[in-house]
Every structure is written in C-alpha cells, then in structure tokens.
Coordinates of C-alpha atoms in Angstrom, one line a residue:
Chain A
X1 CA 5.7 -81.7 21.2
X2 CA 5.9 -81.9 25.2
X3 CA 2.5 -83.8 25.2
X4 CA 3.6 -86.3 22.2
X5 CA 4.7 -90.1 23.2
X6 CA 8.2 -90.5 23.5
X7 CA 10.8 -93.0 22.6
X8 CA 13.8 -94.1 24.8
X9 CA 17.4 -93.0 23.2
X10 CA 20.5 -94.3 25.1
X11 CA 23.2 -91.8 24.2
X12 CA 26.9 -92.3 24.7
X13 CA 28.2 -89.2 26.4
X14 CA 31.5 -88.5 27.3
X15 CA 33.4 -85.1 28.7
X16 CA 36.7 -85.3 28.5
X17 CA 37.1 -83.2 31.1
X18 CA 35.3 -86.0 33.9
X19 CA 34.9 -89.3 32.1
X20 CA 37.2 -91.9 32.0
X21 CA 35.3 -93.5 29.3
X22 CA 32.0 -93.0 27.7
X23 CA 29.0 -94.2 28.9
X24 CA 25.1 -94.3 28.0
X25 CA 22.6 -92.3 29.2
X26 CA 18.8 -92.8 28.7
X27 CA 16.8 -89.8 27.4
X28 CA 13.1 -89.6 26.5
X29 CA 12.2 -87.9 23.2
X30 CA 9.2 -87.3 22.4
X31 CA 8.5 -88.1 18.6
X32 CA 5.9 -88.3 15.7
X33 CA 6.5 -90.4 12.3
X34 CA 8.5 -86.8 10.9
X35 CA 10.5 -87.0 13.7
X36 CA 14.5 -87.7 12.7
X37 CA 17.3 -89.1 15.0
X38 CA 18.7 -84.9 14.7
X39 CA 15.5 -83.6 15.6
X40 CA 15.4 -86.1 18.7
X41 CA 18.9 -84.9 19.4
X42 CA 18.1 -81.2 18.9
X43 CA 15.3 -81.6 21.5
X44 CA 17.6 -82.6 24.1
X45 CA 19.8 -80.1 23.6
X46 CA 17.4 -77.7 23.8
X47 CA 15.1 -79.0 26.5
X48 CA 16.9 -81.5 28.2
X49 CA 20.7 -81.5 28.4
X50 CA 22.1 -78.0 26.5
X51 CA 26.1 -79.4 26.9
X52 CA 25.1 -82.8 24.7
X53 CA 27.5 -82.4 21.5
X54 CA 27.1 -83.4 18.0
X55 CA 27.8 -82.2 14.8
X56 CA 24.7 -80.9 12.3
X57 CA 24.0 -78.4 9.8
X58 CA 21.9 -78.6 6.2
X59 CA 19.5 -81.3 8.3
X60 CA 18.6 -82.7 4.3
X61 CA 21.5 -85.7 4.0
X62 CA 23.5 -82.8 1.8
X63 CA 26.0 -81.4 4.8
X64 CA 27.4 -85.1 5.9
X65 CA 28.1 -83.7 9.2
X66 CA 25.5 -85.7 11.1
X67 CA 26.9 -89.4 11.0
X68 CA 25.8 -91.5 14.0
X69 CA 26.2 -95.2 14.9
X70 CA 22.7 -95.9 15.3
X71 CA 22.1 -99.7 17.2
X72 CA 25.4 -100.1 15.5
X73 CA 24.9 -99.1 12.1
X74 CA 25.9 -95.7 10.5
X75 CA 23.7 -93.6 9.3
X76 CA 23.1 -90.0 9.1
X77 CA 21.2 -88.7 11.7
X78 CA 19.0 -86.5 9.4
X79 CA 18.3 -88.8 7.4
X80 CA 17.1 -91.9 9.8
X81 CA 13.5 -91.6 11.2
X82 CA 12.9 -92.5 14.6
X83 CA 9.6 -94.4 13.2
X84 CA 11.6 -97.4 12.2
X85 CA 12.6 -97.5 15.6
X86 CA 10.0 -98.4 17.5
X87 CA 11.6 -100.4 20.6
X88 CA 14.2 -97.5 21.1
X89 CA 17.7 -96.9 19.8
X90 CA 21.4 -96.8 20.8
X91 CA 22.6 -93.5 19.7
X92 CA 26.9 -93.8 19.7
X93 CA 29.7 -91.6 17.8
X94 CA 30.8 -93.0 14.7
X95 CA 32.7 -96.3 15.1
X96 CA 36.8 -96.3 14.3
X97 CA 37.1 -92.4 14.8
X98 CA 38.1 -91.0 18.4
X99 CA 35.7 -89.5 20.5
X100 CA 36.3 -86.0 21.5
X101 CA 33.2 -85.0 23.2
X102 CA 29.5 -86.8 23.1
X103 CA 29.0 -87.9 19.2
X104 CA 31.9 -85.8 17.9
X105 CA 34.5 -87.3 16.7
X106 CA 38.0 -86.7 15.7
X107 CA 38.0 -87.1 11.8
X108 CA 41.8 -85.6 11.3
X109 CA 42.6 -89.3 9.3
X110 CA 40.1 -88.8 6.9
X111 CA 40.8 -85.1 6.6
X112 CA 44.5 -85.9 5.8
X113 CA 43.6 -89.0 3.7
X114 CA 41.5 -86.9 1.4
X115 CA 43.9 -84.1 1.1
X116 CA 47.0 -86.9 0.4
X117 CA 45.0 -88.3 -2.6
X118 CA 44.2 -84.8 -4.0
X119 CA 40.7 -85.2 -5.1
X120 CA 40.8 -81.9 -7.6
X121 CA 41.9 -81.8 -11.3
X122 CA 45.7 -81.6 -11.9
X123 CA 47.4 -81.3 -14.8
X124 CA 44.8 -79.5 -16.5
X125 CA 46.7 -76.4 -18.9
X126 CA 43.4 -75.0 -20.0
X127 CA 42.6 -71.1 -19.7
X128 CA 38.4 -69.7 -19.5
X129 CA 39.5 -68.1 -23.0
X130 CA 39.2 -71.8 -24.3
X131 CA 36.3 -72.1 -23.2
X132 CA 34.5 -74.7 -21.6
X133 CA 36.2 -78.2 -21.3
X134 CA 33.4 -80.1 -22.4
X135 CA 32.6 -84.0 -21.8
X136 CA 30.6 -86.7 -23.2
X137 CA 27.7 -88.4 -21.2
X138 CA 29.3 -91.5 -21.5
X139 CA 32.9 -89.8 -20.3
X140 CA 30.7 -87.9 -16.8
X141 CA 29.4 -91.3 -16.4
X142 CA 32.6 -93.3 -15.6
X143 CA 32.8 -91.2 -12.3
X144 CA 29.3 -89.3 -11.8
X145 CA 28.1 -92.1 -9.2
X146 CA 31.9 -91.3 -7.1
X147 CA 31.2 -87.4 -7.3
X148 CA 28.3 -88.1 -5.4
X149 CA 30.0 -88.2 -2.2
X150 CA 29.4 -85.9 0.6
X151 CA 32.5 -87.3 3.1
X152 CA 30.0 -88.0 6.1
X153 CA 32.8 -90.4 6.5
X154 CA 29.7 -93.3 7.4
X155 CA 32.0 -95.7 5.0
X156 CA 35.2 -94.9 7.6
X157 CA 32.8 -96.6 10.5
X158 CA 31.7 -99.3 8.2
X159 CA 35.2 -100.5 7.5
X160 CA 36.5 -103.0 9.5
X161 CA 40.2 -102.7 7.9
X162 CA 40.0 -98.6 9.0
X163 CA 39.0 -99.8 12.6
X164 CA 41.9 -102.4 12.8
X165 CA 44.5 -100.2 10.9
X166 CA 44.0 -96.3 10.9
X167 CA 46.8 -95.6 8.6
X168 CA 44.3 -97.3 5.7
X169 CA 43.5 -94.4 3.2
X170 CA 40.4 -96.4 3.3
X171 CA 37.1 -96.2 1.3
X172 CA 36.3 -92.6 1.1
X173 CA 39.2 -90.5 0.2
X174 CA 40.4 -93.3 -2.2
X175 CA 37.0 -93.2 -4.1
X176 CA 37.6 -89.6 -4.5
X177 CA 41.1 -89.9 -5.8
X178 CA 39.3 -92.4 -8.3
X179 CA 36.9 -90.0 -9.1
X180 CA 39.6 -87.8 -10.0
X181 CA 41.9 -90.6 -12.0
X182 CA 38.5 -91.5 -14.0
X183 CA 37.8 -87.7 -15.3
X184 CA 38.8 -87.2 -18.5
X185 CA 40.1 -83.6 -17.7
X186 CA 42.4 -84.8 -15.2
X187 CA 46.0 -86.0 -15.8
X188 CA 46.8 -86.2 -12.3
X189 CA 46.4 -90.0 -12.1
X190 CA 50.5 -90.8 -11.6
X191 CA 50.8 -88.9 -8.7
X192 CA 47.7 -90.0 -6.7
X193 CA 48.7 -94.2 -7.8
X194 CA 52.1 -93.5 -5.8
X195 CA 49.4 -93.4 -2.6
X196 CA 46.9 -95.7 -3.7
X197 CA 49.1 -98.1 -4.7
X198 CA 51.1 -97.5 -1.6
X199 CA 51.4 -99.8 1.6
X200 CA 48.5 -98.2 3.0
X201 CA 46.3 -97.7 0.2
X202 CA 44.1 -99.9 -1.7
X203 CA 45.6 -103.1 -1.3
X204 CA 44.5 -102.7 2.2
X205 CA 40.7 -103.2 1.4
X206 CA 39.5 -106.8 2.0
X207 CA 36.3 -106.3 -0.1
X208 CA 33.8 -106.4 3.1
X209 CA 31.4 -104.5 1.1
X210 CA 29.9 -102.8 4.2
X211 CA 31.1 -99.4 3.2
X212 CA 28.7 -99.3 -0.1
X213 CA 25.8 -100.8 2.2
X214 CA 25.9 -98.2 4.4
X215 CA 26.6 -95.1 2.3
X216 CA 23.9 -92.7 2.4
X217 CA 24.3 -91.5 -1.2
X218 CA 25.0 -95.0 -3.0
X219 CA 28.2 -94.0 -3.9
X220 CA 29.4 -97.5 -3.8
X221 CA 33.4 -97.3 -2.5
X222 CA 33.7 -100.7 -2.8
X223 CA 33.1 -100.4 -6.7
X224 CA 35.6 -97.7 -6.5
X225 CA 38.4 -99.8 -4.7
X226 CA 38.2 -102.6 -6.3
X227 CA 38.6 -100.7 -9.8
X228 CA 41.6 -99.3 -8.1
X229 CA 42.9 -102.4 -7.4
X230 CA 42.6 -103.2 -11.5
X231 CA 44.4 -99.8 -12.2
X232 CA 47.0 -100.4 -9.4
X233 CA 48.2 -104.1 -10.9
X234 CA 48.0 -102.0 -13.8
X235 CA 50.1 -99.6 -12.9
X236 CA 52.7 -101.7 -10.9
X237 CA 53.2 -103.9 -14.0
X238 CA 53.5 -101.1 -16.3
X239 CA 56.3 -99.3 -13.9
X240 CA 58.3 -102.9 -14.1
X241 CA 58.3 -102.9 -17.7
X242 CA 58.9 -99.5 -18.3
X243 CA 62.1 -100.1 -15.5
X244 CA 63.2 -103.6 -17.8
X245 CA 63.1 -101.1 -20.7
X246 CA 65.2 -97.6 -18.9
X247 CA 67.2 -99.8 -16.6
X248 CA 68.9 -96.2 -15.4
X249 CA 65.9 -94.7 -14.9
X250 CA 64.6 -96.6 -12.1
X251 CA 66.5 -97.1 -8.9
X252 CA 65.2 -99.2 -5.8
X253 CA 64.9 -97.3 -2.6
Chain B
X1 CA 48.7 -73.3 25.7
X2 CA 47.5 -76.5 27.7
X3 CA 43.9 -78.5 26.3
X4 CA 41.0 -80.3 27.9
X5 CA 41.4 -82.3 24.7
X6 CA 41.4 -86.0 25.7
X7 CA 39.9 -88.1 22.9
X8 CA 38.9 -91.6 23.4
X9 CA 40.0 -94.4 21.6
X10 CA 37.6 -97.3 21.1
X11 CA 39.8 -100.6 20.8
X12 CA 38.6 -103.2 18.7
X13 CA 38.6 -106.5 19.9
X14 CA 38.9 -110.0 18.3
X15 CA 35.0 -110.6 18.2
X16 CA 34.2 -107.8 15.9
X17 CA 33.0 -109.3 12.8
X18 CA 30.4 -111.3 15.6
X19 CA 28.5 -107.8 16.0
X20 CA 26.9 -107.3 12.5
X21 CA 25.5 -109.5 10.5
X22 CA 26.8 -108.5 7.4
X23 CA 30.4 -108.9 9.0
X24 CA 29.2 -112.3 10.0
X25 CA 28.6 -113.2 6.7
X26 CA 31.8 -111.3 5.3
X27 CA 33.7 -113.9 7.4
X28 CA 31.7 -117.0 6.7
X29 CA 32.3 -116.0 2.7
X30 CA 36.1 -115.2 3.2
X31 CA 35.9 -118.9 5.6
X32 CA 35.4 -121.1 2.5
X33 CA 39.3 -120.2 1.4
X34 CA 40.2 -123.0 4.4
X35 CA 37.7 -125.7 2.3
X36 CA 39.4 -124.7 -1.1
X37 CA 43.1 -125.6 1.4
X38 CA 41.3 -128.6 1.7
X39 CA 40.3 -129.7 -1.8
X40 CA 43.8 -128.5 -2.2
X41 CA 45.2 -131.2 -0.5
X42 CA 43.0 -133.8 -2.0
X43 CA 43.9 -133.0 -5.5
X44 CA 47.7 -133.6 -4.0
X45 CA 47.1 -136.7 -2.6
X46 CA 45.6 -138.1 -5.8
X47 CA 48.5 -136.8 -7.9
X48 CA 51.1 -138.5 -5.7
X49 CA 49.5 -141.2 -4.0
X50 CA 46.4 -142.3 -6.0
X51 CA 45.9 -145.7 -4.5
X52 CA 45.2 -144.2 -1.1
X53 CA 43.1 -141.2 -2.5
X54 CA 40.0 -143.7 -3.6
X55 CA 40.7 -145.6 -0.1
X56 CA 40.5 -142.0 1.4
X57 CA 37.6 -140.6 -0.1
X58 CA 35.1 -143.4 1.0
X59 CA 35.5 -142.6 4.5
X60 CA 32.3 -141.3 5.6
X61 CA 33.8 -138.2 7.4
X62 CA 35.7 -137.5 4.3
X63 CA 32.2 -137.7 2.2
X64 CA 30.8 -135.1 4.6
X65 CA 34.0 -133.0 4.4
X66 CA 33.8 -132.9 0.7
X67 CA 29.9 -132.3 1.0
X68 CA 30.7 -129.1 3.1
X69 CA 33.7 -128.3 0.7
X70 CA 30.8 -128.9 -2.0
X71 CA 28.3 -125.9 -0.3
X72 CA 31.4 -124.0 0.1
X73 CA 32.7 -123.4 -3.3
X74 CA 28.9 -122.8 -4.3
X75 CA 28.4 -120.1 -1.9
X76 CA 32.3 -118.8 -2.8
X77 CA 31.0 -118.5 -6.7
X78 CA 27.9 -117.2 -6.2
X79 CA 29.6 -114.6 -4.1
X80 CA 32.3 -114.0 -6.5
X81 CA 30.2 -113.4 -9.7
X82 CA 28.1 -111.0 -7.2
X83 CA 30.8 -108.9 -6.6
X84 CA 33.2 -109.2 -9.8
X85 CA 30.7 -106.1 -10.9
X86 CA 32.8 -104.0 -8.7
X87 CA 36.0 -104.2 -10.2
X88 CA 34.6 -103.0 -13.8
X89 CA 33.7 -99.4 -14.3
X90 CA 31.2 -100.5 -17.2
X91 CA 26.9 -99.2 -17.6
X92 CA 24.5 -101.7 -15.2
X93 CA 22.9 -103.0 -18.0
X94 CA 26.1 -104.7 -19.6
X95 CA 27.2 -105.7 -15.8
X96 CA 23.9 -107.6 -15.3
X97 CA 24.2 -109.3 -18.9
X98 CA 28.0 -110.1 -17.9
X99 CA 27.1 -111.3 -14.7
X100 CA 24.1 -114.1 -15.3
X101 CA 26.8 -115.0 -18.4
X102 CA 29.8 -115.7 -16.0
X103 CA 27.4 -117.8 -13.8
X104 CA 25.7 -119.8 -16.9
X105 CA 29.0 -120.5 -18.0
X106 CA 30.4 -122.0 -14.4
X107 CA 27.4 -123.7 -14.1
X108 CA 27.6 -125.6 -17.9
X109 CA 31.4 -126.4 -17.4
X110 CA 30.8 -127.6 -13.8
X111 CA 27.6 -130.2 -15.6
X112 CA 30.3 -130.8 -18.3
X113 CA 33.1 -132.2 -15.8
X114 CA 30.4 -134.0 -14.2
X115 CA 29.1 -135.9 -17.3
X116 CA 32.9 -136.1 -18.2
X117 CA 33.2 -138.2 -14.5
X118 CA 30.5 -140.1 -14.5
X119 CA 31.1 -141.8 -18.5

C-alpha cells in the first residue's frame, strides 16, 4: 500500500489538552478504488499519526459509529469511497455535536433524546406462554422503513434546527419514538406524545428534508416527523375535547 | 477528580443555509411565503379599494412582481405536492398515484380560474 498513489485528506484535529480550537491538517493516504474514508483514517493511525481519534467498529455501515462530515456532508466513513473523491477531501467531526477530541464527538443530546422518547414497547401485558405476538405484513410495514435505523446520528448533523437549538429532540430519536407509536404491540404512544408534542419536540422541525438525504439507511426522518406532526395535532385536539367533556379532570399548569 | 475534558462548540453563524446547496434551496422554497404576503396584499387592496387595484396592477414593476409571485407559487406547489408524501404513512404505490392526482387537480382548477377570467 506504501507504493500506491495517494490522495490529500485535510483532517480537523483538535486536543483538548493544547488547542484552542480545531484546525486542519493535510495527510497523504495512499488509496486504491476499495479504499474507504475509515481505511484512509485507519492508515494514519497506524502509519502516520497513532494519537488521531475517531470512532469505528463493524466497518460494513451496520455499527453507526463512523459518521464524518466529509466536504461538508455526512456520511459514514465506511461506507464513502475515497474514489469519488478524486481532488481530495475535507475530513471534519460531525456538524452540531461538540468536539471532544479529533472526529469524536460528544453525542450525550442524542443519547438522552433517545432514551426520553423510549423507543421500546410499553404497555405490552403479554407473557412467552402466549406465545408469539404475531403481526401482519401490512401492520410491520407501517414502521419497518423507521426500525431501520442505526443512530449514526448523520440526520443530527444534517439538521439545521439541531445546530441552531440543541434542546430539539430532533430527527432521530423522534423517528424512533414513532417507530414505537406505529407498532401494533405497543401502547406506549400517550406517554412518548407528552415529549413529542412538547416545546422541544416535533413542532420544532422546519421540514428541511436534509436529514432523509443524508441517512445512510433511507430511513427517511423527515417522513417520520412530519407524520408526527399529523398525530401531534391529533393528539392536542383530542386532549381539548376530552378536557371540554371532564372539565375536572384537566387542570392548566 | 479534575478532566482534560474541554469540548468544542462549533457556533453557527447567520450564513449557514449559504454552505449547502440543498440548504440553499430549503431557503429559496421556504422564500416564496414573502411573495404569497404579497399576493396577500393585493387581494386586500382589490377588496377595499378596487378602483386603484386595476390602476396598480398595470404598473410595469407591479407586472414583473406578479410574474415573480407567478414562478413563486409554481415552485411552492410543486414543492408541496413533493413532500405532502411525508406526512402519510401509506404503501409508495398509492403515494405516487396520490401525488400526480393532487398536482392534476391544481393544475385543472388553476386552467379553470383562468378560463373563468378571461370570459
């Protein structure tokens, strides 16, 4: 591979520990057409500069740990070829995260976002001794394409309403809550609408559209928000009748 | 226990959408709500003052403003019916069918008014 032609990658380092603020660094890798942005990355941690940090592990677009801005765009790492690149790539950290170190970032709001929205069947009373829950095609189908994601958290960097406003749920975690409200075992839907429906949840998507242009698995969260949006309206209007109807049940904050 | 922990916050500034072209478009799609203010106010004027509304229109900046107004609803359609898709959870077939129907039927009733107008 020492002997192969190589392509210029400006990297954005940064140590905490020295920089003020990151900065690019030009690097040389040397590259074929199998070669990936990872496997350029890999060889210069190997070879070139062993303290360079990112994040990697299944290398086959599975893991999502890899997510890079690459010239600005994000993509996974493993799964972008450096082939299509021919004039040389900026290589940055995922846009509207915090950087800790190199191309790690600090992905904490997401983390939380996901676990706030409780992506995970609730409500559910079934035991194994009933056996399996079963589903029709058509029922899996509502939410098969939003099970599909693999929160590489590429959307997050796509989303200019994340970047602007970091206490947006924003596109990922609320696609997974949907994914949730659309299963016909789950009956968890109440309790997630109180955060999607919340000040910071869905009504803060402005339908940019980036986040389903960029996701690696085509799990389209725009799709996902805007059908939240429906079931949010819905929900809102059908907590103000049922309050018209119980006047005593509902009191204002 | 202390930390070396010092992340970096990347600001974003006020020329962010000028970046990307797909944000670029994003804004020029979200820009034709100021032509629809416009069109707005002409509708207004001929409801309360329609004596100065056909005066008005005939001026040739006007004509070009309404020309512009014109390309700017079209593109605000188009987009529209392109992503209504989104908010229905339905199979792609039926979205596609849906789709090419909400856009026939803009474009008949927009020939219709038209013909209405011009009798």
């Amino acid at each position: 591979m020492a002997d192969a032609k190589k392509m210029l990658l400006k990297i954005l380092r940064y140590d905490p520990e020295h920089d003020s603020a990151p900065h690019f660094v030009p690097y040389g890798v040397p590259w074929d057409d199998q070669t990936s942005f990872l496997d350029g990355l890999q060889y210069l941690k190997d070879n070139v500069c062993p303290d360079l940090s990112f994040r990697s592990s299944c290398r086959m677009a599975i893991c999502g740990s890899c997510g890079v801005m690459i010239n600005g765009v994000p993509k996974l790492a493993c799964k972008t070829f450096l082939r299509h690149y021919p004039d040389g790539a900026n290589v940055e950290p995922l846009a509207n995260f915090p950087v800790e170190r190199d191309l790690v970032v600090d992905l904490t709001h997401f983390l939380e976002y996901i676990q706030a929205l409780k992506p995970y069947v609730i409500g559910n009373s079934r035991q194994p001794k009933d056996g399996p829950n079963m589903q029709t095609p058509e029922e899996m189908s509502r939410y098969h394409q939003f099970a599909l994601c693999i929160n590489c958290g590429l959307c997050y960097a796509a989303c200019p309403q994340f970047g602007l406003n970091p206490a947006f749920y924003g596109p990922g975690a609320i696609t997974l809550g949907h994914r949730y409200n659309l299963d016909s075992r789950d009956h968890g839907q109440a309790d997630r609408m109180r955060n999607i429906n919340s000040e910071n949840g869905v009504w803060g998507c402005t339908l940019v559209g980036y986040c389903s242009e960029v996701c690696p698995k085509h799990v389209d969260p725009a799709a996902a928000l805007q059908q939240c949006k429906v079931a949010g309206a819905l929900d809102f209007a059908s907590s103000v009748l049922h309050c018209k109807k119980n006047k005593e049940a509902c009191h204002v904050d | 226990m202390s930390t070396k922990r010092k992340p970096y916050i990347r600001e974003m500034d006020c020329c962010w959408w000028k970046k990307n072209p797909f944000y670029r478009f994003y804004m020029l799609r979200e820009g034709t709500c100021v032509f629809s203010i416009w069109i707005s106010l002409l509708l207004l004027l001929f409801l309360f003052a329609p004596a100065s509304f056909t005066t008005v229109i005939k001026n040739p900046i006007i004509c070009l403003l309404n020309l512009a107004a014109l390309l700017a609803s079209l593109l605000h359609s188009k987009t529209w019916f392109e992503l209504t898709p989104k908010a229905l959870n339905l199979p792609a077939d039926r979205l596609d069918f849906l789709v090419k129907g909400l856009q026939t039927a803009t474009i008949a009733f927009s020939v219709l008014v038209l013909a209405l107008s011009l009798l």
